Coordinates of C-alpha atoms in Angstrom, one line a residue:
X16 CA -5.0 -0.6 22.3
X17 CA -6.0 -4.0 21.0
X18 CA -7.4 -6.7 23.3
X19 CA -5.0 -9.6 23.6
X20 CA -7.7 -12.2 23.7
X21 CA -10.3 -12.7 21.0
X22 CA -13.9 -12.6 21.9
X23 CA -16.0 -15.6 21.2
X24 CA -18.6 -14.6 18.6
X25 CA -21.1 -16.2 16.3
X26 CA -21.7 -14.3 13.1
X27 CA -23.5 -14.8 9.8
X28 CA -21.2 -15.6 6.9
X29 CA -22.2 -14.6 3.4
X30 CA -20.7 -14.5 -0.1
X31 CA -19.2 -11.4 -1.6
X32 CA -22.2 -10.5 -3.6
X33 CA -24.9 -11.2 -1.0
X34 CA -26.0 -8.6 1.6
X35 CA -25.7 -9.6 5.2
X36 CA -28.7 -11.2 6.8
X37 CA -28.4 -10.0 10.3
X38 CA -29.7 -10.9 13.7
X39 CA -30.1 -8.6 16.6
X40 CA -27.2 -10.3 18.3
X41 CA -24.9 -9.0 15.6
X42 CA -25.8 -5.4 16.4
X43 CA -24.2 -4.6 19.7
X44 CA -23.4 -0.9 19.5
X45 CA -21.7 1.7 17.3
X46 CA -23.8 4.9 17.5
X47 CA -27.3 6.0 18.6
X48 CA -29.3 4.9 15.6
X49 CA -31.6 1.9 15.9
X50 CA -30.3 -1.3 14.5
X51 CA -31.1 -2.1 10.8
X52 CA -31.7 -5.8 11.1
X53 CA -33.7 -6.8 8.0
X54 CA -30.9 -6.8 5.5
X55 CA -32.3 -3.9 3.4
X56 CA -29.9 -1.0 2.9
X57 CA -31.6 1.9 4.6
X58 CA -31.1 4.5 7.4
X59 CA -27.9 6.3 8.2
X60 CA -24.4 5.3 7.5
X61 CA -21.0 6.7 8.6
X62 CA -17.9 6.1 6.4
X63 CA -14.4 6.9 7.6
X64 CA -11.8 7.6 4.9
X65 CA -8.2 8.6 4.7
X66 CA -8.8 10.4 1.4
X67 CA -9.5 13.8 2.9
X68 CA -8.7 15.4 -0.5
X69 CA -11.6 13.6 -2.1
X70 CA -13.9 14.8 0.7
X71 CA -12.7 18.3 0.3
X72 CA -13.1 18.4 -3.5
X73 CA -16.6 17.0 -3.4
X74 CA -15.8 13.6 -5.0
X75 CA -17.4 11.8 -2.0
X76 CA -20.5 14.0 -2.2
X77 CA -21.0 12.6 -5.7
X78 CA -20.4 9.1 -4.5
X79 CA -23.0 9.6 -1.8
X80 CA -25.6 10.9 -4.2
X81 CA -25.1 8.0 -6.5
X82 CA -25.3 5.5 -3.7
X83 CA -28.5 7.1 -2.3
X84 CA -30.0 7.1 -5.8
X85 CA -29.5 3.3 -5.9
X86 CA -30.7 2.8 -2.4
X87 CA -33.4 5.4 -1.8
X88 CA -34.2 4.1 1.7
X89 CA -30.7 5.2 2.8
X90 CA -31.5 8.6 4.5
X91 CA -28.0 9.9 5.1
X92 CA -24.3 9.0 4.5
X93 CA -21.8 10.9 6.5
X94 CA -18.2 10.7 5.2
X95 CA -15.6 11.6 7.7
X96 CA -12.2 12.5 6.1
X97 CA -9.6 11.7 8.8
X98 CA -6.2 13.2 8.8
X99 CA -3.5 11.1 10.5
X100 CA -5.8 8.3 9.6
X101 CA -3.8 5.5 11.1
X102 CA -3.2 7.2 14.5
X103 CA -6.7 8.6 14.8
X104 CA -8.6 5.5 13.9
X105 CA -6.5 3.3 16.1
X106 CA -7.4 5.6 19.0
X107 CA -11.1 5.5 18.1
X108 CA -11.0 1.7 17.9
X109 CA -10.6 1.7 21.7
X110 CA -14.3 2.6 21.6
X111 CA -17.2 1.2 19.5
X112 CA -17.4 4.5 17.7
X113 CA -15.3 4.1 14.6
X114 CA -17.9 4.4 11.9
X115 CA -19.9 1.7 10.0
X116 CA -17.5 1.4 7.1
X117 CA -13.8 2.2 7.4
X118 CA -10.5 1.4 5.9
X119 CA -8.8 -1.2 8.1
X120 CA -5.7 0.4 9.6
X121 CA -2.5 -1.3 8.5
X122 CA -1.5 -2.0 12.1
X123 CA -4.3 -4.4 12.7
X124 CA -2.8 -7.9 12.5
X125 CA -4.7 -10.8 11.0
X126 CA -5.5 -12.4 14.4
X127 CA -7.0 -9.1 15.6
X128 CA -9.5 -8.8 12.7
X129 CA -12.4 -10.7 14.3
X130 CA -12.3 -8.4 17.3
X131 CA -13.0 -5.3 15.3
X132 CA -14.5 -6.2 12.0
X133 CA -17.4 -8.2 10.6
X134 CA -16.5 -11.2 8.4
X135 CA -17.5 -10.5 4.8
X136 CA -17.4 -14.1 3.7
X137 CA -15.4 -17.2 3.1
X138 CA -12.0 -16.2 1.5
X139 CA -12.0 -19.0 -1.0
X140 CA -15.5 -18.1 -2.2
X141 CA -14.8 -14.4 -2.3
X142 CA -11.6 -15.0 -4.3
X143 CA -13.7 -16.0 -7.2
X144 CA -14.7 -12.3 -7.5
X145 CA -12.0 -10.3 -5.8
X146 CA -8.2 -10.1 -5.8
X147 CA -5.7 -9.5 -3.0
X148 CA -7.8 -10.7 0.0
X149 CA -4.9 -12.4 1.8
X150 CA -3.9 -9.3 3.7
X151 CA -7.2 -8.9 5.6
X152 CA -8.2 -12.5 6.0
X153 CA -7.9 -14.8 9.0
X154 CA -8.7 -18.5 9.4
X155 CA -10.4 -18.7 6.1
X156 CA -12.6 -15.6 6.5
X157 CA -12.2 -12.2 4.8
X158 CA -12.7 -9.1 6.8
X159 CA -11.8 -6.5 4.2
X160 CA -11.9 -5.8 0.4
X161 CA -9.3 -3.5 -1.1
X162 CA -10.6 -0.5 -2.9
X163 CA -7.9 -0.5 -5.5
X164 CA -4.9 -2.5 -6.4
X165 CA -1.4 -1.1 -6.7
X166 CA 1.7 -2.3 -8.4
X167 CA 5.2 -1.4 -7.3
X168 CA 8.0 0.1 -9.2
X169 CA 9.2 3.6 -10.2
X170 CA 7.2 6.6 -11.2
X171 CA 9.1 8.7 -13.7
X172 CA 9.0 11.5 -16.2
X173 CA 9.1 9.7 -19.6
X174 CA 10.0 12.8 -21.5
X175 CA 13.1 13.4 -19.5
X176 CA 14.3 9.9 -19.9
X177 CA 13.7 9.9 -23.6
X178 CA 15.6 13.2 -24.0
X179 CA 18.5 11.4 -22.2
X180 CA 18.3 8.7 -24.9
X181 CA 16.6 6.1 -22.7
X182 CA 13.6 4.3 -24.3
X183 CA 13.8 0.9 -22.7
X184 CA 13.2 -0.1 -19.1
X185 CA 16.4 -0.9 -17.1
X186 CA 16.7 -4.6 -16.6
X187 CA 19.2 -4.6 -13.7
X188 CA 20.1 -2.3 -10.8
X189 CA 23.3 -1.4 -12.6
X190 CA 21.3 -0.4 -15.7
X191 CA 19.1 1.7 -13.5
X192 CA 22.1 3.5 -12.1
X193 CA 23.5 4.0 -15.6
X194 CA 20.2 5.4 -16.8
X195 CA 20.1 7.8 -13.9
X196 CA 23.6 8.9 -14.7
X197 CA 22.6 9.5 -18.3
X198 CA 19.8 11.7 -17.1
X199 CA 22.2 13.6 -14.9
X200 CA 24.7 14.0 -17.7
X201 CA 22.0 15.4 -20.0
X202 CA 21.3 18.0 -17.4
X203 CA 18.5 18.1 -14.8
X204 CA 17.6 20.9 -12.4
X205 CA 17.3 19.0 -9.1
X206 CA 18.1 15.3 -9.3
X207 CA 17.7 12.2 -11.4
X208 CA 16.2 10.3 -8.4
X209 CA 14.4 12.1 -5.5
X210 CA 14.4 10.2 -2.1
X211 CA 11.9 12.3 -0.1
X212 CA 14.3 11.7 2.8
X213 CA 12.9 14.5 5.0
X214 CA 9.3 13.2 4.7
X215 CA 10.7 9.8 5.4
X216 CA 7.6 7.6 4.8
X217 CA 8.4 7.5 1.1
X218 CA 11.6 5.5 1.8
X219 CA 9.3 2.7 3.0
X220 CA 7.9 2.5 -0.6
X221 CA 11.1 0.7 -1.6
X222 CA 9.7 -2.3 0.4
X223 CA 7.4 -2.8 -2.6
X224 CA 10.3 -4.2 -4.5
X225 CA 10.5 -7.2 -2.2
X226 CA 9.5 -10.3 -4.1
X227 CA 9.8 -8.6 -7.5
X228 CA 13.6 -8.7 -7.5
X229 CA 13.8 -12.5 -7.5
X230 CA 10.2 -13.2 -8.6
X231 CA 9.6 -14.9 -5.3
X232 CA 6.2 -14.6 -3.7
X233 CA 7.5 -16.2 -0.5
X234 CA 10.4 -13.8 -0.1
X235 CA 9.1 -12.2 3.1
X236 CA 8.2 -15.5 4.7
X237 CA 11.7 -16.8 3.8
X238 CA 13.3 -13.8 5.6
X239 CA 12.0 -15.4 8.8
X240 CA 14.1 -18.5 8.1
X241 CA 17.5 -16.9 7.5
X242 CA 20.0 -15.0 9.6
X243 CA 21.4 -13.2 6.5
X244 CA 18.6 -11.7 4.4
X245 CA 20.9 -8.9 3.2
X246 CA 23.2 -10.2 0.5
X247 CA 24.2 -8.9 -2.9
X248 CA 21.6 -11.1 -4.7
X249 CA 18.7 -11.0 -2.2
X250 CA 15.8 -8.7 -2.6
X251 CA 16.7 -6.9 0.6
X252 CA 20.3 -6.5 -0.5
X253 CA 19.3 -5.2 -4.0
X254 CA 16.8 -2.7 -2.5
X255 CA 19.0 -1.3 0.2
X256 CA 22.2 -1.6 -2.0
X257 CA 20.5 0.4 -4.7
X258 CA 19.6 3.1 -2.3
X259 CA 23.2 3.2 -1.1
X260 CA 24.5 3.3 -4.6
X261 CA 22.3 6.1 -6.0
X262 CA 23.2 8.3 -3.1
X263 CA 26.9 7.5 -3.1
X264 CA 27.1 8.1 -6.8
X265 CA 25.5 11.6 -6.5
X266 CA 22.3 10.7 -8.3
X267 CA 19.9 12.1 -5.7
X268 CA 19.1 15.5 -4.4
X269 CA 22.0 17.6 -3.0
X270 CA 20.6 18.0 0.5
X271 CA 18.1 15.3 1.4
X272 CA 17.2 17.0 4.7
X273 CA 15.3 19.7 2.7
X274 CA 13.2 17.4 0.5
X275 CA 9.5 18.3 0.2
X276 CA 6.9 15.7 -0.7
X277 CA 4.2 18.1 -1.9
X278 CA 6.7 20.0 -3.9
X279 CA 8.2 16.9 -5.4
X280 CA 5.1 16.2 -7.3
X281 CA 5.5 19.4 -9.3
X282 CA 9.2 18.8 -9.7
X283 CA 8.6 15.4 -11.3
X284 CA 5.7 16.9 -13.4
X285 CA 7.9 19.6 -15.0
X286 CA 10.9 17.4 -15.3
X287 CA 13.2 18.9 -12.6
X288 CA 13.5 15.5 -11.1
X289 CA 13.2 12.3 -13.2
X290 CA 12.1 9.5 -11.0
X291 CA 10.8 8.5 -7.5
X292 CA 10.3 5.0 -6.1
X293 CA 6.6 5.0 -5.3
X294 CA 3.7 2.7 -5.8
X295 CA 1.4 3.2 -8.8
X296 CA -1.0 5.0 -6.5
X297 CA 1.2 8.1 -7.0
X298 CA 0.5 8.4 -10.7
X299 CA -2.7 10.5 -10.6
X300 CA -1.1 12.8 -8.1
X301 CA 1.9 13.4 -10.3
X302 CA -0.3 13.8 -13.4
X303 CA -2.4 16.4 -11.6
X304 CA 0.7 18.3 -10.4
X305 CA 2.1 18.2 -13.9
X306 CA -1.1 19.6 -15.4
X307 CA -1.3 22.3 -12.6
X308 CA 2.2 23.4 -13.4
X309 CA 1.5 23.7 -17.1
X310 CA 3.3 20.5 -18.1
X311 CA 1.9 17.5 -20.0
X312 CA 0.5 14.9 -17.6
X313 CA 1.1 12.3 -20.3
X314 CA 4.8 12.6 -19.4
X315 CA 4.2 10.8 -16.2
X316 CA 4.8 7.0 -16.7
X317 CA 5.6 4.0 -14.6
X318 CA 8.4 1.4 -14.9
X319 CA 8.9 -1.9 -13.2
X320 CA 11.6 -2.8 -10.6
X321 CA 14.9 -2.9 -12.5
X322 CA 15.4 -6.7 -12.2
X323 CA 14.5 -9.6 -14.4
X324 CA 14.1 -13.3 -13.8
X325 CA 14.2 -15.5 -16.9
X326 CA 14.1 -12.4 -19.1
X327 CA 10.9 -11.1 -17.5
X328 CA 10.0 -8.2 -15.2
X329 CA 7.9 -8.9 -12.2
X330 CA 5.9 -6.6 -10.0
X331 CA 4.2 -7.1 -6.7
X332 CA 0.6 -6.3 -6.9
X333 CA -1.6 -5.9 -3.9
X334 CA -4.5 -4.1 -2.4
X335 CA -4.4 -0.6 -1.0
X336 CA -6.6 0.1 2.0
X337 CA -9.3 -2.5 2.6
X338 CA -12.8 -1.5 3.5
X339 CA -14.3 -3.3 6.4
X340 CA -17.4 -3.2 8.6
X341 CA -17.2 -2.1 12.3
X342 CA -18.2 -5.2 14.2
X343 CA -20.3 -2.9 16.5
X344 CA -22.1 -1.2 13.6
X345 CA -25.9 -1.1 13.9
X346 CA -26.3 -0.9 10.1
X347 CA -24.2 -3.7 8.7
X348 CA -26.5 -4.3 5.8
X349 CA -26.1 -0.8 4.5
X350 CA -22.4 -0.9 5.3
X351 CA -22.0 -4.0 3.1
X352 CA -24.0 -2.4 0.4
X353 CA -21.6 0.6 0.4
X354 CA -18.6 -1.7 0.1
X355 CA -20.1 -3.7 -2.8
X356 CA -21.3 -0.5 -4.6
X357 CA -18.0 1.2 -4.1
X358 CA -16.0 -1.6 -5.7
X359 CA -18.4 -2.3 -8.5
X360 CA -20.0 1.0 -9.4
X361 CA -18.2 4.0 -8.1
X362 CA -15.3 4.0 -10.6
X363 CA -12.9 4.7 -7.8
X364 CA -10.1 2.4 -8.9
X365 CA -10.2 3.7 -12.5
X366 CA -10.1 7.3 -11.3
X367 CA -7.1 6.5 -9.1
X368 CA -5.2 4.9 -12.1
X369 CA -5.1 1.7 -10.1
X370 CA -6.0 -1.9 -10.8
X371 CA -9.5 -3.0 -10.0
X372 CA -9.9 -5.3 -7.0
X373 CA -12.3 -7.2 -9.2
X374 CA -10.7 -10.1 -11.1
X375 CA -12.3 -9.1 -14.3
X376 CA -11.8 -5.3 -13.7
X377 CA -10.3 -2.9 -16.3
X378 CA -6.7 -1.9 -16.6
X379 CA -6.3 1.9 -16.6
X380 CA -4.7 3.4 -19.7
X381 CA -1.7 4.8 -17.8
X382 CA -0.7 1.3 -16.8
X383 CA -1.3 -0.5 -20.1
X384 CA 2.3 -0.2 -21.3
X385 CA 3.6 -1.2 -17.9
X386 CA 1.3 -4.2 -17.6
X387 CA 2.3 -5.4 -21.0
X388 CA 5.9 -5.8 -19.8
X389 CA 5.4 -7.4 -16.4
X390 CA 4.1 -10.5 -14.7
X391 CA 2.2 -9.8 -11.5
X392 CA 3.1 -11.4 -8.2
X393 CA 0.9 -11.6 -5.2
X394 CA 2.9 -12.2 -2.0
X395 CA 1.9 -15.3 -0.1
X396 CA 0.6 -14.9 3.4
X397 CA 2.5 -16.2 6.4
X398 CA 2.0 -19.9 7.2
X399 CA -0.8 -20.6 9.7
X400 CA 0.4 -20.0 13.2
X401 CA 3.3 -17.8 12.1
X402 CA 1.2 -14.7 11.1
X403 CA 3.1 -12.4 13.4
X404 CA 6.6 -14.0 13.2
X405 CA 8.0 -11.5 10.7
X406 CA 6.8 -8.6 12.7
X407 CA 8.1 -10.2 15.9
X408 CA 11.6 -10.6 14.4
X409 CA 11.5 -7.2 12.8
X410 CA 10.6 -5.5 16.1
X411 CA 13.1 -7.6 18.2
X412 CA 15.9 -6.8 15.7
X413 CA 15.4 -3.1 16.2
X414 CA 15.5 -2.6 12.4
X415 CA 11.7 -2.3 11.8
X416 CA 11.7 -2.4 8.1
X417 CA 8.4 -0.5 7.9
X418 CA 10.1 2.4 9.8
X419 CA 12.1 4.6 7.3
X420 CA 14.7 5.5 9.9
X421 CA 17.0 2.7 9.0
X422 CA 17.0 3.7 5.4
X423 CA 17.6 7.3 6.4
X424 CA 20.7 5.9 8.1
X425 CA 21.8 4.2 4.9
X426 CA 21.5 7.5 3.1
X427 CA 23.4 9.2 5.8
X428 CA 26.2 6.6 5.5
X429 CA 26.3 6.7 1.7
X430 CA 26.6 10.5 1.8
X431 CA 29.3 10.6 4.4
X432 CA 31.1 7.4 3.6
X433 CA 30.9 6.5 7.3
X434 CA 30.1 2.9 6.4
X435 CA 30.4 0.8 3.3
X436 CA 27.5 -1.1 1.9
X437 CA 29.1 -4.3 3.1
X438 CA 29.4 -2.9 6.6
X439 CA 25.7 -1.9 6.6
X440 CA 24.7 -5.4 5.4
X441 CA 26.8 -7.1 8.1
X442 CA 25.2 -4.9 10.7
X443 CA 21.6 -5.5 9.5
X444 CA 22.2 -9.3 9.3
X445 CA 23.7 -9.3 12.8
X446 CA 20.6 -7.5 14.2
X447 CA 18.2 -9.6 12.2
X448 CA 19.9 -12.8 13.6
X449 CA 19.5 -11.4 17.1
X450 CA 15.8 -10.7 16.4
X451 CA 15.3 -14.2 15.2
X452 CA 16.8 -15.6 18.3
X453 CA 14.8 -13.3 20.5
X454 CA 11.6 -14.2 18.7
X455 CA 12.3 -17.9 18.9
X456 CA 12.3 -18.3 15.1

């Protein structure tokens, strides 16, 4: 879907807090409305969002009213909630009609950003105000700003763990296993740890532990330089080894083929399961499910990756979806005003119990205890010229770490005993080495 060759374009570059000053040359399409070229937020705006729930419950209606109150010359803001966001928006990006403001799909690689999105400013300058810009920056320019920051670890039912006598975070994978066993021994209706195997995507959430296990912000980049990233001590080995062990030791649901993502929220809320490996974005959903089920939403808490370096927990922090501006938009000034207003004034990150993308933004109450125990890590970007190397190796190896299928296979093997953990690691390392060779790493 994406063009292989970048277009040659000349665009205005501004700082994060300055509205775009546009020229007619910048407005090349994107709808039927006349171009808004004077830099004043006005006219009509179309926003694409993956948060269909917030469209349906009226939250975005409130955002639109607040935005229009600040910018009275804005006549209309249309918010399109898009189900199957990644797939649908990728298809629409084959045209110029993909809204004025949209969350940048995760499949857009850094070198493709200039083809589809307006540069928002110099990355170095914008980093004085915003965090986590690496992911959607290219050649020193930023093309997206995250709407909220997530940390990675384990969402759990604090009451259940305390009733099992556990009041401290586990500091090693073995302690994590021991704690889950203690929860099981105390008695729990479904499982100490729920994998969400059937819905699959949740297994990719374990990737969020990469970098946190060894407190290494270059871990992913270093994977491209070794034929054996799966070892007992490596981040990949600890992650996939823990998955294997929790299943092999009977600490997960009895039949993973029947897991239910939506139902799992209520199960955690009422304490029928005690933990799931998910990003902090999941906290408000679990709290809401707990409250709806008549349980106490305050039971939902968050713990760091069970690993310490020099006696400290570490957690990888990064942006969620980044808002960007359609390079074909005819109303880039208003689009930029929406992005700035959304991050500064909407209260979205606080409402989502996430970290603010603003450097001096507040920490939500539900994460205050967690944040007091951990040091944040921001993963380093790939070296210049090697932006796609990891993806190239990952694809060539056939593993595709972002695809949950290989972790489903690990769970299958752990349940059946078809392969040992060591055999799985040997297989993954062999395939990774072949991928490196094929990718010319």
